[in-house]
Amino acid sequence: MNYTVMIPAAGSGKRMGAGQNKLFLKIGEHSILYHTVSVFKEDPNCEEIIMAVKPEEQAVIEEILQPHQHVKPITFVKGGGERQNSVAACISAYKGKSIVLVHDAARPFLNSAIITKLVHTANEKGAAIAAVRAKDTIKYADGGTVKETLNREKLWLVQTPQAFQYELLKKASDLAIQEGFLGTDESALVERMGYEVQVVEGSYDNVKMTTQEDLAIGEILLARRK
């Protein structure tokens, strides 16, 4: 089943402390962004990649992704100040009606099996997210004091991709913008409209490159894949 992926890539990555867009940092021989796009380049079911970028970084990104351009069409749009605005720009640029995925540009170790499950679940149910079960005990604290120990069996750590029927995602995005609601992910926009979002079990390898420690983990994951 075919899909289009939307990749917000206009963030600052301040927590990485790299002094540049963290997506340009390398894991092995290639940049984080190159590895991320490679996942979709190699998936025959991916019809198009729409990427939100900072205008001043587009030339560098096009150069990084040049080997992919002839394999899979990549459409660039101007990214916004918030992730939600960047995804909205991708939605506006999309001309189809199929399943759409939103994926963090800084998650380069996604596997195609998860994509397939997400696409089929979203096609059937409307919305689906990748997530992994919480390993640790999680406590709710307020003012430095524990108020509650949460039931770990019901807790999931949310990842991307998140998959949606296009019209549902567009409706949720438009409504959030109209009402001035800022969500931390696309699922939150859909949830607030009363729609159910299905969980597809992801992979602990699907790490988001956020800190220097994550880059070290990335090197291990890349070596293991090779």
mmCIF file of C-alpha atoms in Angstrom:
data_model
loop_
_atom_site.group_PDB
_atom_site.id
_atom_site.type_symbol
_atom_site.label_atom_id
_atom_site.label_comp_id
_atom_site.label_asym_id
_atom_site.label_seq_id
_atom_site.Cartn_x
_atom_site.Cartn_y
_atom_site.Cartn_z
ATOM 1 C CA MET A 1 0.000 0.000 0.000
ATOM 2 C CA ASN A 2 1.481 3.333 -1.096
ATOM 3 C CA TYR A 3 2.051 6.337 1.153
ATOM 4 C CA THR A 4 3.734 9.740 1.314
ATOM 5 C CA VAL A 5 6.061 10.675 4.167
ATOM 6 C CA MET A 6 6.329 14.166 5.629
ATOM 7 C CA ILE A 7 9.589 14.973 7.417
ATOM 8 C CA PRO A 8 9.876 18.151 9.524
ATOM 9 C CA ALA A 9 13.580 19.023 9.360
ATOM 10 C CA ALA A 10 13.627 22.693 10.357
ATOM 11 C CA GLY A 11 14.408 22.283 14.059
ATOM 12 C CA SER A 12 17.358 23.765 15.914
ATOM 13 C CA GLY A 13 18.535 20.712 17.880
ATOM 14 C CA LYS A 14 19.750 22.803 20.810
ATOM 15 C CA ARG A 15 20.051 19.825 23.154
ATOM 16 C CA MET A 16 22.697 18.301 20.883
ATOM 17 C CA GLY A 17 24.926 21.341 21.426
ATOM 18 C CA ALA A 18 26.576 20.866 18.032
ATOM 19 C CA GLY A 19 26.564 24.489 16.883
ATOM 20 C CA GLN A 20 24.783 23.455 13.690
ATOM 21 C CA ASN A 21 21.711 21.545 12.576
ATOM 22 C CA LYS A 22 22.139 18.158 14.274
ATOM 23 C CA LEU A 23 20.797 16.461 11.133
ATOM 24 C CA PHE A 24 24.103 17.312 9.426
ATOM 25 C CA LEU A 25 26.111 15.355 12.006
ATOM 26 C CA LYS A 26 27.447 12.034 10.799
ATOM 27 C CA ILE A 27 26.860 8.501 11.964
ATOM 28 C CA GLY A 28 29.440 6.450 10.162
ATOM 29 C CA GLU A 29 30.098 7.901 6.715
ATOM 30 C CA HIS A 30 26.772 9.718 6.264
ATOM 31 C CA SER A 31 24.697 12.367 7.991
ATOM 32 C CA ILE A 32 21.743 11.584 10.246
ATOM 33 C CA LEU A 33 19.399 13.037 7.625
ATOM 34 C CA TYR A 34 20.887 10.882 4.859
ATOM 35 C CA HIS A 35 20.310 7.726 6.903
ATOM 36 C CA THR A 36 16.719 8.748 7.694
ATOM 37 C CA VAL A 37 15.795 9.451 4.090
ATOM 38 C CA SER A 38 17.475 6.219 2.975
ATOM 39 C CA VAL A 39 14.810 4.223 4.831
ATOM 40 C CA PHE A 40 12.091 5.733 2.645
ATOM 41 C CA LYS A 41 14.173 5.789 -0.525
ATOM 42 C CA GLU A 42 14.532 2.030 -0.282
ATOM 43 C CA ASP A 43 10.837 1.396 0.423
ATOM 44 C CA PRO A 44 8.983 0.774 -2.868
ATOM 45 C CA ASN A 45 5.682 1.762 -1.234
ATOM 46 C CA CYS A 46 6.875 5.315 -0.535
ATOM 47 C CA GLU A 47 5.613 7.511 -3.359
ATOM 48 C CA GLU A 48 6.929 10.882 -2.269
ATOM 49 C CA ILE A 49 8.948 12.627 0.433
ATOM 50 C CA ILE A 50 7.874 16.103 1.540
ATOM 51 C CA MET A 51 10.412 17.834 3.755
ATOM 52 C CA ALA A 52 10.077 21.076 5.712
ATOM 53 C CA VAL A 53 13.416 22.900 5.955
ATOM 54 C CA LYS A 54 14.873 26.259 6.838
ATOM 55 C CA PRO A 55 15.344 28.218 3.570
ATOM 56 C CA GLU A 56 18.949 29.002 4.477
ATOM 57 C CA GLU A 57 19.702 25.285 4.877
ATOM 58 C CA GLN A 58 17.918 23.968 1.806
ATOM 59 C CA ALA A 59 20.962 24.056 -0.488
ATOM 60 C CA VAL A 60 23.029 22.039 2.004
ATOM 61 C CA ILE A 61 20.197 19.538 2.461
ATOM 62 C CA GLU A 62 19.711 19.157 -1.283
ATOM 63 C CA GLU A 63 23.416 18.402 -1.623
ATOM 64 C CA ILE A 64 23.234 15.790 1.165
ATOM 65 C CA LEU A 65 20.222 14.139 -0.437
ATOM 66 C CA GLN A 66 21.335 14.487 -4.059
ATOM 67 C CA PRO A 67 21.957 10.725 -4.437
ATOM 68 C CA HIS A 68 18.300 10.135 -3.466
ATOM 69 C CA GLN A 69 16.693 12.694 -5.765
ATOM 70 C CA HIS A 70 16.653 10.539 -8.880
ATOM 71 C CA VAL A 71 15.232 7.559 -6.956
ATOM 72 C CA LYS A 72 12.372 9.221 -5.093
ATOM 73 C CA PRO A 73 10.808 12.664 -5.586
ATOM 74 C CA ILE A 74 11.570 15.038 -2.720
ATOM 75 C CA THR A 75 9.499 18.202 -2.321
ATOM 76 C CA PHE A 76 10.903 20.955 -0.105
ATOM 77 C CA VAL A 77 8.711 23.425 1.778
ATOM 78 C CA LYS A 78 9.533 26.250 4.171
ATOM 79 C CA GLY A 79 9.565 25.025 7.761
ATOM 80 C CA GLY A 80 7.897 26.918 10.593
ATOM 81 C CA GLY A 81 9.015 27.970 14.036
ATOM 82 C CA GLU A 82 7.321 24.942 15.593
ATOM 83 C CA ARG A 83 7.156 21.335 14.431
ATOM 84 C CA GLN A 84 3.385 21.652 14.054
ATOM 85 C CA ASN A 85 3.803 24.558 11.628
ATOM 86 C CA SER A 86 6.341 22.598 9.581
ATOM 87 C CA VAL A 87 3.983 19.629 9.308
ATOM 88 C CA ALA A 88 1.149 21.982 8.312
ATOM 89 C CA ALA A 89 3.344 23.294 5.480
ATOM 90 C CA CYS A 90 3.962 19.711 4.329
ATOM 91 C CA ILE A 91 0.217 19.007 4.425
ATOM 92 C CA SER A 92 -0.454 22.072 2.255
ATOM 93 C CA ALA A 93 2.081 20.865 -0.308
ATOM 94 C CA TYR A 94 0.590 17.386 -0.561
ATOM 95 C CA LYS A 95 -1.608 16.820 -3.613
ATOM 96 C CA GLY A 96 -2.738 13.243 -3.052
ATOM 97 C CA LYS A 97 -5.363 11.461 -0.965
ATOM 98 C CA SER A 98 -3.539 8.373 0.314
ATOM 99 C CA ILE A 99 -2.029 7.485 3.689
ATOM 100 C CA VAL A 100 0.508 10.005 4.978
ATOM 101 C CA LEU A 101 3.269 9.431 7.502
ATOM 102 C CA VAL A 102 4.983 12.028 9.664
ATOM 103 C CA HIS A 103 8.501 11.043 10.727
ATOM 104 C CA ASP A 104 11.179 12.732 12.815
ATOM 105 C CA ALA A 105 14.196 13.557 10.668
ATOM 106 C CA ALA A 106 16.412 12.593 13.613
ATOM 107 C CA ARG A 107 15.219 8.956 13.771
ATOM 108 C CA PRO A 108 17.517 7.218 11.262
ATOM 109 C CA PHE A 109 17.083 3.617 12.432
ATOM 110 C CA LEU A 110 13.487 2.925 11.492
ATOM 111 C CA ASN A 111 12.724 -0.403 9.818
ATOM 112 C CA SER A 112 10.340 -1.075 6.949
ATOM 113 C CA ALA A 113 8.285 -3.666 8.856
ATOM 114 C CA ILE A 114 7.045 -0.965 11.242
ATOM 115 C CA ILE A 115 6.164 1.295 8.312
ATOM 116 C CA THR A 116 4.097 -1.459 6.703
ATOM 117 C CA LYS A 117 2.163 -2.132 9.922
ATOM 118 C CA LEU A 118 1.484 1.560 10.424
ATOM 119 C CA VAL A 119 0.247 2.125 6.879
ATOM 120 C CA HIS A 120 -2.145 -0.824 6.979
ATOM 121 C CA THR A 121 -3.451 0.095 10.437
ATOM 122 C CA ALA A 122 -4.015 3.731 9.468
ATOM 123 C CA ASN A 123 -5.778 2.670 6.291
ATOM 124 C CA GLU A 124 -8.150 0.508 8.317
ATOM 125 C CA LYS A 125 -8.567 2.603 11.482
ATOM 126 C CA GLY A 126 -7.674 6.155 10.473
ATOM 127 C CA ALA A 127 -4.652 6.831 12.692
ATOM 128 C CA ALA A 128 -1.716 4.839 14.077
ATOM 129 C CA ILE A 129 1.473 5.604 15.959
ATOM 130 C CA ALA A 130 4.693 3.686 16.574
ATOM 131 C CA ALA A 131 5.531 3.248 20.253
ATOM 132 C CA VAL A 132 7.469 0.984 22.613
ATOM 133 C CA ARG A 133 6.527 -0.228 26.064
ATOM 134 C CA ALA A 134 7.990 1.641 29.030
ATOM 135 C CA LYS A 135 10.813 -0.356 30.623
ATOM 136 C CA ASP A 136 11.207 1.676 33.787
ATOM 137 C CA THR A 137 8.872 2.470 36.643
ATOM 138 C CA ILE A 138 7.412 5.925 35.999
ATOM 139 C CA LYS A 139 6.232 8.225 38.754
ATOM 140 C CA TYR A 140 4.155 11.369 38.566
ATOM 141 C CA ALA A 141 5.716 14.113 40.697
ATOM 142 C CA ASP A 142 4.689 17.678 41.469
ATOM 143 C CA GLY A 143 7.078 20.142 43.066
ATOM 144 C CA GLY A 144 9.671 17.433 43.530
ATOM 145 C CA THR A 145 7.302 15.180 45.474
ATOM 146 C CA VAL A 146 5.994 11.867 44.161
ATOM 147 C CA LYS A 147 2.210 11.967 43.834
ATOM 148 C CA GLU A 148 1.571 8.685 42.053
ATOM 149 C CA THR A 149 3.301 5.579 40.693
ATOM 150 C CA LEU A 150 1.874 4.951 37.238
ATOM 151 C CA ASN A 151 0.899 1.532 35.897
ATOM 152 C CA ARG A 152 3.781 0.646 33.594
ATOM 153 C CA GLU A 153 1.679 -1.945 31.749
ATOM 154 C CA LYS A 154 -0.383 0.861 30.232
ATOM 155 C CA LEU A 155 2.468 3.237 29.405
ATOM 156 C CA TRP A 156 4.004 3.597 25.953
ATOM 157 C CA LEU A 157 6.940 5.720 24.791
ATOM 158 C CA VAL A 158 5.796 7.339 21.571
ATOM 159 C CA GLN A 159 7.974 7.399 18.469
ATOM 160 C CA THR A 160 7.477 8.183 14.824
ATOM 161 C CA PRO A 161 6.347 7.496 12.161
ATOM 162 C CA GLN A 162 2.771 8.423 12.894
ATOM 163 C CA ALA A 163 0.387 7.413 10.118
ATOM 164 C CA PHE A 164 -2.968 8.915 9.138
ATOM 165 C CA GLN A 165 -5.613 8.986 6.505
ATOM 166 C CA TYR A 166 -4.812 12.275 4.812
ATOM 167 C CA GLU A 167 -8.183 13.979 5.307
ATOM 168 C CA LEU A 168 -8.128 13.182 9.030
ATOM 169 C CA LEU A 169 -4.663 14.658 9.542
ATOM 170 C CA LYS A 170 -5.527 17.760 7.508
ATOM 171 C CA LYS A 171 -8.722 18.330 9.491
ATOM 172 C CA ALA A 172 -6.867 17.937 12.794
ATOM 173 C CA SER A 173 -4.044 20.258 11.703
ATOM 174 C CA ASP A 174 -6.392 22.944 10.391
ATOM 175 C CA LEU A 175 -8.484 22.873 13.576
ATOM 176 C CA ALA A 176 -5.439 23.131 15.830
ATOM 177 C CA ILE A 177 -4.191 26.173 13.923
ATOM 178 C CA GLN A 178 -7.624 27.832 14.002
ATOM 179 C CA GLU A 179 -7.935 27.296 17.767
ATOM 180 C CA GLY A 180 -4.318 28.147 18.618
ATOM 181 C CA PHE A 181 -3.615 24.683 20.021
ATOM 182 C CA LEU A 182 0.019 23.545 19.991
ATOM 183 C CA GLY A 183 0.520 19.797 20.303
ATOM 184 C CA THR A 184 3.716 17.859 20.880
ATOM 185 C CA ASP A 185 2.891 15.410 18.079
ATOM 186 C CA GLU A 186 0.327 14.850 15.330
ATOM 187 C CA SER A 187 -1.474 12.167 17.309
ATOM 188 C CA ALA A 188 -2.399 14.756 19.951
ATOM 189 C CA LEU A 189 -4.131 16.845 17.277
ATOM 190 C CA VAL A 190 -6.222 13.870 16.190
ATOM 191 C CA GLU A 191 -6.949 12.723 19.753
ATOM 192 C CA ARG A 192 -8.392 16.099 20.753
ATOM 193 C CA MET A 193 -11.052 15.716 18.059
ATOM 194 C CA GLY A 194 -12.241 12.516 19.706
ATOM 195 C CA TYR A 195 -10.712 10.046 17.249
ATOM 196 C CA GLU A 196 -9.075 6.849 18.444
ATOM 197 C CA VAL A 197 -5.393 6.388 17.624
ATOM 198 C CA GLN A 198 -4.041 2.836 17.364
ATOM 199 C CA VAL A 199 -0.665 1.802 18.795
ATOM 200 C CA VAL A 200 1.711 -0.240 16.643
ATOM 201 C CA GLU A 201 4.626 -1.706 18.581
ATOM 202 C CA GLY A 202 7.821 -0.113 17.365
ATOM 203 C CA SER A 203 11.482 -0.875 18.009
ATOM 204 C CA TYR A 204 13.886 0.251 20.725
ATOM 205 C CA ASP A 205 16.397 0.762 17.903
ATOM 206 C CA ASN A 206 14.255 3.618 16.571
ATOM 207 C CA VAL A 207 16.141 6.125 18.716
ATOM 208 C CA LYS A 208 15.811 9.864 18.212
ATOM 209 C CA MET A 209 19.228 11.515 17.912
ATOM 210 C CA THR A 210 18.881 14.213 20.573
ATOM 211 C CA THR A 211 22.117 14.251 22.599
ATOM 212 C CA GLN A 212 25.770 13.348 22.091
ATOM 213 C CA GLU A 213 25.090 10.069 23.917
ATOM 214 C CA ASP A 214 22.521 9.184 21.253
ATOM 215 C CA LEU A 215 25.159 9.591 18.544
ATOM 216 C CA ALA A 216 27.294 6.985 20.310
ATOM 217 C CA ILE A 217 24.291 4.646 20.386
ATOM 218 C CA GLY A 218 23.762 5.383 16.692
ATOM 219 C CA GLU A 219 27.284 4.211 15.852
ATOM 220 C CA ILE A 220 26.584 0.916 17.630
ATOM 221 C CA LEU A 221 23.249 0.463 15.847
ATOM 222 C CA LEU A 222 24.822 1.195 12.462
ATOM 223 C CA ALA A 223 27.628 -1.302 13.060
ATOM 224 C CA ARG A 224 25.089 -3.931 14.078
ATOM 225 C CA ARG A 225 23.039 -3.368 10.923
ATOM 226 C CA LYS A 226 26.112 -3.732 8.749
#
